[in-house]
PDB file of C-alpha atoms and ligand atoms in Angstrom:
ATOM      1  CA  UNK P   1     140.528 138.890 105.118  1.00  0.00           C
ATOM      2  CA  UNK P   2     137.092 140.411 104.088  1.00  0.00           C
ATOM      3  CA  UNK P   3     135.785 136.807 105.325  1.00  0.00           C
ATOM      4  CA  UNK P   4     137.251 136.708 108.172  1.00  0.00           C
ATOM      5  CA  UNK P   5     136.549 140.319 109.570  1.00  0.00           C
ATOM      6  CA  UNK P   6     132.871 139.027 108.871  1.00  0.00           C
ATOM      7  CA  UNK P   7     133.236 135.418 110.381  1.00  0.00           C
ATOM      8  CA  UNK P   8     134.379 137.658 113.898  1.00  0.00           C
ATOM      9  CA  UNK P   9     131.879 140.577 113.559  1.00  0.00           C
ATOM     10  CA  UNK P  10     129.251 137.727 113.249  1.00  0.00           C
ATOM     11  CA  UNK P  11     130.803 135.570 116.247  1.00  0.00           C
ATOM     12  CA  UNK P  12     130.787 138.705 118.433  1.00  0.00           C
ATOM     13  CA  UNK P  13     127.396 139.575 117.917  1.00  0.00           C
ATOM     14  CA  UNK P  14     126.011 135.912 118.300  1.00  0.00           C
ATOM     15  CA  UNK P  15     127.766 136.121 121.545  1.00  0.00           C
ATOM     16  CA  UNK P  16     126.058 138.940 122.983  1.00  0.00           C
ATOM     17  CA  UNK P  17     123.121 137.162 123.088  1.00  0.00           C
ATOM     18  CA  UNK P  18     122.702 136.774 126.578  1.00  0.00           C
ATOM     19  CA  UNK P  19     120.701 133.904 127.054  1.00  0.00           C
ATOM     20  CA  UNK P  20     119.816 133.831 130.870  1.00  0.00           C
ATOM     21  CA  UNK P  21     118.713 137.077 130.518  1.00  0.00           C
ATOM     22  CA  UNK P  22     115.996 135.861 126.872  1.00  0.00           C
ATOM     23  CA  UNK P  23     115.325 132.991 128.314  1.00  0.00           C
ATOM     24  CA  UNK P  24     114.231 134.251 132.195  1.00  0.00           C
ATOM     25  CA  UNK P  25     112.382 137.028 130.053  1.00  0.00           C
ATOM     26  CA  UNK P  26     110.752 134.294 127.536  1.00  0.00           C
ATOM     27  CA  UNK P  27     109.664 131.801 130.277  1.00  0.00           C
ATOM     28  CA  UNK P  28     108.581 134.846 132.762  1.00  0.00           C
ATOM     29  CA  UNK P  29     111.441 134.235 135.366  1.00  0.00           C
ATOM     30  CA  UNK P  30     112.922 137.241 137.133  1.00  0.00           C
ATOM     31  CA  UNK P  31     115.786 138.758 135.790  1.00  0.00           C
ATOM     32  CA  UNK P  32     119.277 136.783 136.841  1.00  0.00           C
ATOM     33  CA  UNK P  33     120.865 140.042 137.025  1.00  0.00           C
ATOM     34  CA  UNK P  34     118.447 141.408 139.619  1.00  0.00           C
ATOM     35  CA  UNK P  35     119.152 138.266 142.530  1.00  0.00           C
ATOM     36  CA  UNK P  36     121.587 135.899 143.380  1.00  0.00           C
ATOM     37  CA  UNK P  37     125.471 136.598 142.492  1.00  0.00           C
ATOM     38  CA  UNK P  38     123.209 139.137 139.840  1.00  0.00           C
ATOM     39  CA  UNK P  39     125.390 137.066 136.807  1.00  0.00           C
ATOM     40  CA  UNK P  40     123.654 136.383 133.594  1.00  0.00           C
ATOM     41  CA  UNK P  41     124.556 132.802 133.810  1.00  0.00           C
ATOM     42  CA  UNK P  42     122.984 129.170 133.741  1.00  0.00           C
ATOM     43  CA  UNK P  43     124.022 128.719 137.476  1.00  0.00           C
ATOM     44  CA  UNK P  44     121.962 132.216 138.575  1.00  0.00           C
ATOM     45  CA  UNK P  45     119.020 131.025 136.428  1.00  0.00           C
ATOM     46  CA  UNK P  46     118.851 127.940 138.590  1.00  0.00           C
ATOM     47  CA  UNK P  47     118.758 130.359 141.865  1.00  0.00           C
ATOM     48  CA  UNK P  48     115.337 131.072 140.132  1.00  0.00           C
ATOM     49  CA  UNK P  49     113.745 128.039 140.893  1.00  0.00           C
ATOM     50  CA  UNK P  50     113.864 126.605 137.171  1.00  0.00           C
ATOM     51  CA  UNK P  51     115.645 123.654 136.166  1.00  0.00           C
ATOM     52  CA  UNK P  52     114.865 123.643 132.534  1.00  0.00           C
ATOM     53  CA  UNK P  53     115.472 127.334 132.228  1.00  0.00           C
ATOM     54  CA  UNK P  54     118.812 126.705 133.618  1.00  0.00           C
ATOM     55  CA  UNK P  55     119.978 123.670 131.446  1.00  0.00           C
ATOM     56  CA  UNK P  56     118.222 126.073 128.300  1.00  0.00           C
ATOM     57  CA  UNK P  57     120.589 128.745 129.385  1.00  0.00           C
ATOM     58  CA  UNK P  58     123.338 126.022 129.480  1.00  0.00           C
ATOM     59  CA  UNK P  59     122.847 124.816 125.921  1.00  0.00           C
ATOM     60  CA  UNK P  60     122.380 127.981 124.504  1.00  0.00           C
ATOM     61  CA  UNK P  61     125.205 129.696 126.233  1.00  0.00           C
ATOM     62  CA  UNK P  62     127.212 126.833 125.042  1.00  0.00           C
ATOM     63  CA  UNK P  63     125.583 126.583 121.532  1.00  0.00           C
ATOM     64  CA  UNK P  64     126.858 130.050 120.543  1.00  0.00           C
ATOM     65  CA  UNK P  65     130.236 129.556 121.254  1.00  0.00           C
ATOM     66  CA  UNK P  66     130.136 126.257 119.848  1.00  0.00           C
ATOM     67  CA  UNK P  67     128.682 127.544 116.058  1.00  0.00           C
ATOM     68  CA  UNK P  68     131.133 130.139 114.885  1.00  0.00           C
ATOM     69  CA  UNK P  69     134.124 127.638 115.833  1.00  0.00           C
ATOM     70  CA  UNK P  70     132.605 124.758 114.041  1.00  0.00           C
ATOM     71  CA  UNK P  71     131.018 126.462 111.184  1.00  0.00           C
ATOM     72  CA  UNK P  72     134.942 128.234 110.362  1.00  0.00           C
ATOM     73  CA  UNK P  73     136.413 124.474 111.238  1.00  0.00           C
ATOM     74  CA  UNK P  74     134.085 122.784 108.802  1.00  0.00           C
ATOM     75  CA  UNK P  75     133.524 125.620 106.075  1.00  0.00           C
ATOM     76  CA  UNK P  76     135.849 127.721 106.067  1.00  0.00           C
ATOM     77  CA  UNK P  77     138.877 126.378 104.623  1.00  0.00           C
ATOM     78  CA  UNK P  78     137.136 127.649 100.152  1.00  0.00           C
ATOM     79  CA  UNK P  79     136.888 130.809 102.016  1.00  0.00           C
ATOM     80  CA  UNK P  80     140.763 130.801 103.313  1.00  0.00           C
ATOM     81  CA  UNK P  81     139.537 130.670 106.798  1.00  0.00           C
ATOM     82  CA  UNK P  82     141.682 128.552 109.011  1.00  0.00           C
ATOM     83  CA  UNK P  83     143.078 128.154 112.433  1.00  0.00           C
ATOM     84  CA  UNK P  84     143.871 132.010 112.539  1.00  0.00           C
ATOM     85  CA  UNK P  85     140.250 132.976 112.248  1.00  0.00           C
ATOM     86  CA  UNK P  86     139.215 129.895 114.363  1.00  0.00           C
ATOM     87  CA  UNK P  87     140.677 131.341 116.924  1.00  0.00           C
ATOM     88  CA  UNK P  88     139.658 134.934 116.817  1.00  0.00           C
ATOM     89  CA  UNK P  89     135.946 134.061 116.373  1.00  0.00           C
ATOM     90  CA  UNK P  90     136.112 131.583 119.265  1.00  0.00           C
ATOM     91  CA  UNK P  91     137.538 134.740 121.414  1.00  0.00           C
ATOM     92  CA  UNK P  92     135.106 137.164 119.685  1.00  0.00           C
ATOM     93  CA  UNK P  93     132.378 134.679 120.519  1.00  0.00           C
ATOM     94  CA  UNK P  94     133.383 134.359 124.408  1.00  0.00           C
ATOM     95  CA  UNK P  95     133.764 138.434 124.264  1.00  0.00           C
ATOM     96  CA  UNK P  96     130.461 139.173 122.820  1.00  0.00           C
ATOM     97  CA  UNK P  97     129.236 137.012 126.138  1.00  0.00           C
ATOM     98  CA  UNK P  98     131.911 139.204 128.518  1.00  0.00           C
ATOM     99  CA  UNK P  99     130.817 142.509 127.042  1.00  0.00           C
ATOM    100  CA  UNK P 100     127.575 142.085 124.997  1.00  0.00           C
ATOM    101  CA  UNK P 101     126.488 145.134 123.061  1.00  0.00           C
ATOM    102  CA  UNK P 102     123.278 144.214 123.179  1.00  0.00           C
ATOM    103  CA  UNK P 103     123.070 144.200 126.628  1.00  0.00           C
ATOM    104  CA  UNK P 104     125.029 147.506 127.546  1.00  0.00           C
ATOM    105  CA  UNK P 105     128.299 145.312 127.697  1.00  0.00           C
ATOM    106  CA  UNK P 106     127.499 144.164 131.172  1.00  0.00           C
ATOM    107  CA  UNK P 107     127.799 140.161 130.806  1.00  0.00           C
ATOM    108  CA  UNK P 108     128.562 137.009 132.186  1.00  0.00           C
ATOM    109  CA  UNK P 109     131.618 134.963 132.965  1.00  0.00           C
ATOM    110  CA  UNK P 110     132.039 132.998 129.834  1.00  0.00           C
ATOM    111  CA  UNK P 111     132.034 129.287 131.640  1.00  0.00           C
ATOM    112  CA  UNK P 112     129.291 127.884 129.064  1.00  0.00           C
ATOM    113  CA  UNK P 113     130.385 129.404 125.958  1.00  0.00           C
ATOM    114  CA  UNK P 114     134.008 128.340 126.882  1.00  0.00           C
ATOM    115  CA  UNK P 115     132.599 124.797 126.543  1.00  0.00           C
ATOM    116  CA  UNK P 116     130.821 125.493 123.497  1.00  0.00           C
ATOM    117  CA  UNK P 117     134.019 126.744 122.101  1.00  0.00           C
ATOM    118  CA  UNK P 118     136.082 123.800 123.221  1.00  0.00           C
ATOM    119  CA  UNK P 119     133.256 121.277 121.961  1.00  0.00           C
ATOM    120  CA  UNK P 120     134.035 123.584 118.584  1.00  0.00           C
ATOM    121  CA  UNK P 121     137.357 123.072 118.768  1.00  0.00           C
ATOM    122  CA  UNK P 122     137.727 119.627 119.583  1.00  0.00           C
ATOM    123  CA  UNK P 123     134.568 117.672 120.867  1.00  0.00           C
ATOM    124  CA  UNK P 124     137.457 115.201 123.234  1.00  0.00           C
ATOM    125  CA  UNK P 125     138.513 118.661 124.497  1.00  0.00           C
ATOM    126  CA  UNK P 126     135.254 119.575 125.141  1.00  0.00           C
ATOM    127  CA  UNK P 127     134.064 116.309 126.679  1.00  0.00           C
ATOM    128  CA  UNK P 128     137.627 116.322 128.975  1.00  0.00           C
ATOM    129  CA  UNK P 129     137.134 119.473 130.272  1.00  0.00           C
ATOM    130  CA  UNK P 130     133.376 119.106 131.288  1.00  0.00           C
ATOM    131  CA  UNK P 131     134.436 116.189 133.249  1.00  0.00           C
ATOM    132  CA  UNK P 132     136.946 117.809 135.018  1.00  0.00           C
ATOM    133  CA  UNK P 133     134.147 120.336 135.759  1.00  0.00           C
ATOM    134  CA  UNK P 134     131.524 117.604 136.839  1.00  0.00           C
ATOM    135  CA  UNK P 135     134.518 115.949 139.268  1.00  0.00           C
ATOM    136  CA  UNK P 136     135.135 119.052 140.652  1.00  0.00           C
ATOM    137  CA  UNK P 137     131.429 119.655 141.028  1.00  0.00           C
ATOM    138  CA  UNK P 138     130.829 116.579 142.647  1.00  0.00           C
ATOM    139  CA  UNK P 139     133.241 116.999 145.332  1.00  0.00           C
ATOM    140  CA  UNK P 140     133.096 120.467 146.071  1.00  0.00           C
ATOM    141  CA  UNK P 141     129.562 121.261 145.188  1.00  0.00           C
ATOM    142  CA  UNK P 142     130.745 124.684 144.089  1.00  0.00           C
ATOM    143  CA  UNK P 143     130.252 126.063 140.588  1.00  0.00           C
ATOM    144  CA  UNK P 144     132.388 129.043 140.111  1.00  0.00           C
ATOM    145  CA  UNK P 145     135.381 126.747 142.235  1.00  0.00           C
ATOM    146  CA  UNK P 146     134.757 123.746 139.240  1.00  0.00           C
ATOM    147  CA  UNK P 147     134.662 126.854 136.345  1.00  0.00           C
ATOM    148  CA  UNK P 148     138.109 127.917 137.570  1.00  0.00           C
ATOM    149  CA  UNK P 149     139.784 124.487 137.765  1.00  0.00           C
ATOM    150  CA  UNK P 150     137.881 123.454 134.353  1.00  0.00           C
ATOM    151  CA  UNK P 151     139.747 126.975 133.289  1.00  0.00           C
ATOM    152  CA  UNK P 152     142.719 126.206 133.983  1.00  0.00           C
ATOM    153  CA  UNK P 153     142.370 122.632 133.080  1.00  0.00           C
ATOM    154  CA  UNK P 154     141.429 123.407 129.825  1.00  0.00           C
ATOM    155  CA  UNK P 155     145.069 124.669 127.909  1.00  0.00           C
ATOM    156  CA  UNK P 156     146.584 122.430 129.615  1.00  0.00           C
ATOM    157  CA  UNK P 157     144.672 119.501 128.450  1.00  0.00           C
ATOM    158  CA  UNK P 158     144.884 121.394 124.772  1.00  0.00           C
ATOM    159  CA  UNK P 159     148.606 121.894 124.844  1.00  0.00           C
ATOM    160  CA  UNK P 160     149.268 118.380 126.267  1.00  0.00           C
ATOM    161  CA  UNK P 161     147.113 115.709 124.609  1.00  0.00           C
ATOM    162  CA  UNK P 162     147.530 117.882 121.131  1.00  0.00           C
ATOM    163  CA  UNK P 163     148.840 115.413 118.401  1.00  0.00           C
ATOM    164  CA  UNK P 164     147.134 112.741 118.462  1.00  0.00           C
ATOM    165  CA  UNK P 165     143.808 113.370 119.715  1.00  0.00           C
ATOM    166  CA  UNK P 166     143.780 117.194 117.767  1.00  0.00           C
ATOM    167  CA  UNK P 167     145.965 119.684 115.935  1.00  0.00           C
ATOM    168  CA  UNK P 168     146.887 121.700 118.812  1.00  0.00           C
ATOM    169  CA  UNK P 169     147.218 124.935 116.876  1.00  0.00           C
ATOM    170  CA  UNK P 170     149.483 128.070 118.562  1.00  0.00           C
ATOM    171  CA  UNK P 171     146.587 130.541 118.125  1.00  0.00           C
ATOM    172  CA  UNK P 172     144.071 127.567 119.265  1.00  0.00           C
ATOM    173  CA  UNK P 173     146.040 127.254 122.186  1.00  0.00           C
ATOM    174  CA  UNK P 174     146.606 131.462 122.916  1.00  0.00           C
ATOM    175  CA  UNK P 175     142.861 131.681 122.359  1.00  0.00           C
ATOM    176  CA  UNK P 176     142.140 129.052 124.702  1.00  0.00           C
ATOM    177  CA  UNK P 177     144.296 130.248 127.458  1.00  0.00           C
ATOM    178  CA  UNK P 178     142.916 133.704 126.775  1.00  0.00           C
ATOM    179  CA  UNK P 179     139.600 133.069 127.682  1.00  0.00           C
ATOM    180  CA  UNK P 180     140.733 130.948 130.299  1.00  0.00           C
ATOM    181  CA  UNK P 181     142.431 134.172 132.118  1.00  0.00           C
ATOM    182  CA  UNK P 182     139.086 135.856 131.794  1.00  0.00           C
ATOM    183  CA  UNK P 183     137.058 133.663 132.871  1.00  0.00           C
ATOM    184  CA  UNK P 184     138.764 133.180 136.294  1.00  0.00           C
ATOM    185  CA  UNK P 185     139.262 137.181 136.701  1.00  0.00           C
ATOM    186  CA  UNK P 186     135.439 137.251 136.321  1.00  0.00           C
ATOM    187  CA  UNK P 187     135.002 135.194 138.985  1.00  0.00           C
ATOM    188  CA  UNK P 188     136.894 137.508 141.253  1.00  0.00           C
ATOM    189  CA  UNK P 189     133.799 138.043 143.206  1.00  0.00           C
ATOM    190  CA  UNK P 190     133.269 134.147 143.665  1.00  0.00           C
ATOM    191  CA  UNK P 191     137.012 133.772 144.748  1.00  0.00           C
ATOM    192  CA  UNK P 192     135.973 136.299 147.650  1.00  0.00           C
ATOM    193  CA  UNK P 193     133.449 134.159 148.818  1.00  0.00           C
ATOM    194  CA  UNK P 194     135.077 131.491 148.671  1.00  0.00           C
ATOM    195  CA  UNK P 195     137.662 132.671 150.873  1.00  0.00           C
ATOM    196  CA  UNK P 196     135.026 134.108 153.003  1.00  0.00           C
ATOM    197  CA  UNK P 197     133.335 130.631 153.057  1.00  0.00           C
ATOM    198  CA  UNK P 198     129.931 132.554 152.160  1.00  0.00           C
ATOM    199  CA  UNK P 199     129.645 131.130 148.486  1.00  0.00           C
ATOM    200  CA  UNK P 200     126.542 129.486 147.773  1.00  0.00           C
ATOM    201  CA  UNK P 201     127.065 125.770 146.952  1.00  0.00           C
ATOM    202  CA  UNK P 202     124.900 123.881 144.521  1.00  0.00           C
ATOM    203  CA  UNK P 203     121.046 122.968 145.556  1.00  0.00           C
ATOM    204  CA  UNK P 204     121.370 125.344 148.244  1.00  0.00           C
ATOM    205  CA  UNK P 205     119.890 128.835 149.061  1.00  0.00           C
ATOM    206  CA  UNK P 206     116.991 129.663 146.298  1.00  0.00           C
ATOM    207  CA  UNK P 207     117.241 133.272 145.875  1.00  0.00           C
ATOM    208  CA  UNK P 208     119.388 134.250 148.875  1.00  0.00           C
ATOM    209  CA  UNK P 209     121.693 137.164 148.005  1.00  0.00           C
ATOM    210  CA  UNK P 210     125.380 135.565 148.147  1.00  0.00           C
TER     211      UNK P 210
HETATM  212  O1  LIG B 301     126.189 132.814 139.650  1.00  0.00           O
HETATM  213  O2  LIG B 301     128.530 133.549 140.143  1.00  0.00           O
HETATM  214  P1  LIG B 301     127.618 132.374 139.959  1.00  0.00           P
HETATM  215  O3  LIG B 301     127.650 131.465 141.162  1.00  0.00           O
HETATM  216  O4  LIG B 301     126.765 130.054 135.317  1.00  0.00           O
HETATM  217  O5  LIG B 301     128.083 131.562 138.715  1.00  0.00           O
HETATM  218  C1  LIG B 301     129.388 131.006 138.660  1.00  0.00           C
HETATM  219  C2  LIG B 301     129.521 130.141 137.442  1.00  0.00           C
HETATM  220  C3  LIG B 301     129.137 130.908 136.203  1.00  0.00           C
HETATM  221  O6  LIG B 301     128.986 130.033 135.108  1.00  0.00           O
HETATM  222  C4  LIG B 301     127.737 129.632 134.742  1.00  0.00           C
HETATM  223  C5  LIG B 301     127.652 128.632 133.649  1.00  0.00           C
HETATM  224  C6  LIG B 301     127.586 127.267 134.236  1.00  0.00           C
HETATM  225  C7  LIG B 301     127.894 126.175 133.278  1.00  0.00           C
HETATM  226  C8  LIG B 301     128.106 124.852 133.928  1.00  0.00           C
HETATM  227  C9  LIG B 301     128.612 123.763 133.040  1.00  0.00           C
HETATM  228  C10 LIG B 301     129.908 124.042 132.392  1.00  0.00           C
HETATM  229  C11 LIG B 301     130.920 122.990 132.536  1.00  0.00           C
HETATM  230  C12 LIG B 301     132.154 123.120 131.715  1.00  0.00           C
HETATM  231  C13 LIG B 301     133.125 124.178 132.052  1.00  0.00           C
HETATM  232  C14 LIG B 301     134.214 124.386 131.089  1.00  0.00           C
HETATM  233  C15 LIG B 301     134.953 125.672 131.229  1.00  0.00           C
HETATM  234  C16 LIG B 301     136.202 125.697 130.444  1.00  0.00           C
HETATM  235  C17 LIG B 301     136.864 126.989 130.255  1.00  0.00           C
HETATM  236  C18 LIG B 301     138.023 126.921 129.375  1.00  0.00           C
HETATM  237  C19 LIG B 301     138.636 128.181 128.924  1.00  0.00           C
HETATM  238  O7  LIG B 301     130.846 129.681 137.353  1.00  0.00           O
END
């Protein structure tokens, strides 16, 4: 138990590194939460202008959720840590991104480090659900539209293909659909705009308030 309180404490606080917000700061970029949809997230990086400051964001956004989960998957097990405390650091991981304490638990919408987290779980879940997100992407050139239907593609994928591609765990799966939920009710402000047709699509508008 001691172990596990530790594995999450550590997950959380890994998470609340908010990337876009380093990395714009390291490579002298404004701050993402000062333009744009104001999210500290890979896509508002790229309303900055930079590519590679985006796809940094991406990877590290994606590495931290991606860490915990593997790390508890690989060496946990002489520790007693199993698919209970997989599951709580992935969440604790995607929370510390939500609400980051080091960044006065004002943070982003979770889409990367979701990915990281599946890629943790299960790198065919991982890979399945970033190309749902890429065909979605493709078609609609929206982001926040393709991190909603990735979302809810996601536990659906887990619960369905589980057997013989992974062990489709209960508290995998309650995790999964957990962040899932949050991650589209963060995006409450890009459903709006969506509906109001005024949502920025991809390679358009550097910069412009949405
Ligand atoms: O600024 O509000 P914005 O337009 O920036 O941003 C909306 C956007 C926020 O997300 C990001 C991160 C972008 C990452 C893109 C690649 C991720 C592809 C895989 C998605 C998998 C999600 C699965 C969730 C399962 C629970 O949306």
């Amino acid at each position: 138990l001691v172990y596990s309180a530790l594995a999450v404490l550590a997950a959380y606080l890994l998470g609340s590194l908010s990337f876009a917000v380093i990395v714009s700061r390291v490579m002298g970029l404004n701050d993402p939460r000062t333009f744009g949809s104001k999210n500290p997230g890979a896509t508002n990086v790229l309303r900055s202008g930079s590519k590679a400051a985006a796809i940094l964001t991406l990877a590290l956004d994606a590495a931290k959720g991606w860490l915990p989960v593997a790390l508890v998957r690989w060496f946990g097990a002489p520790y007693g840590l199993e698919e209970g405390t997989q599951a709580l650091v992935a969440l604790a991981a995607f929370v510390g991104h939500l609400w980051p304490v080091f960044f006065g638990f004002k943070g982003g919408k979770g889409v990367a480090t979701a990915l990281g987290v599946l890629l943790g779980v299960s790198g065919w879940l991982g890979l399945a659900t970033l190309a749902a997100w890429l065909v979605v992407v493709s078609i609609s050139r929206y982001v926040s539209l393709s991190s909603m239907a990735a979302a809810l593609f996601a536990p659906t994928f887990f619960l369905l293909a589980g057997g013989p591609l992974w062990y489709a765990d209960h508290r995998v799966a309650a995790a999964i659909g957990a962040m899932a939920g949050l991650l589209v009710w963060r995006h409450q402000e890009n459903i709006g705009r969506l509906l109001r047709g005024t949502e920025s699509k991809l390679g358009q508008s550097k910069n412009k308030a949405p």
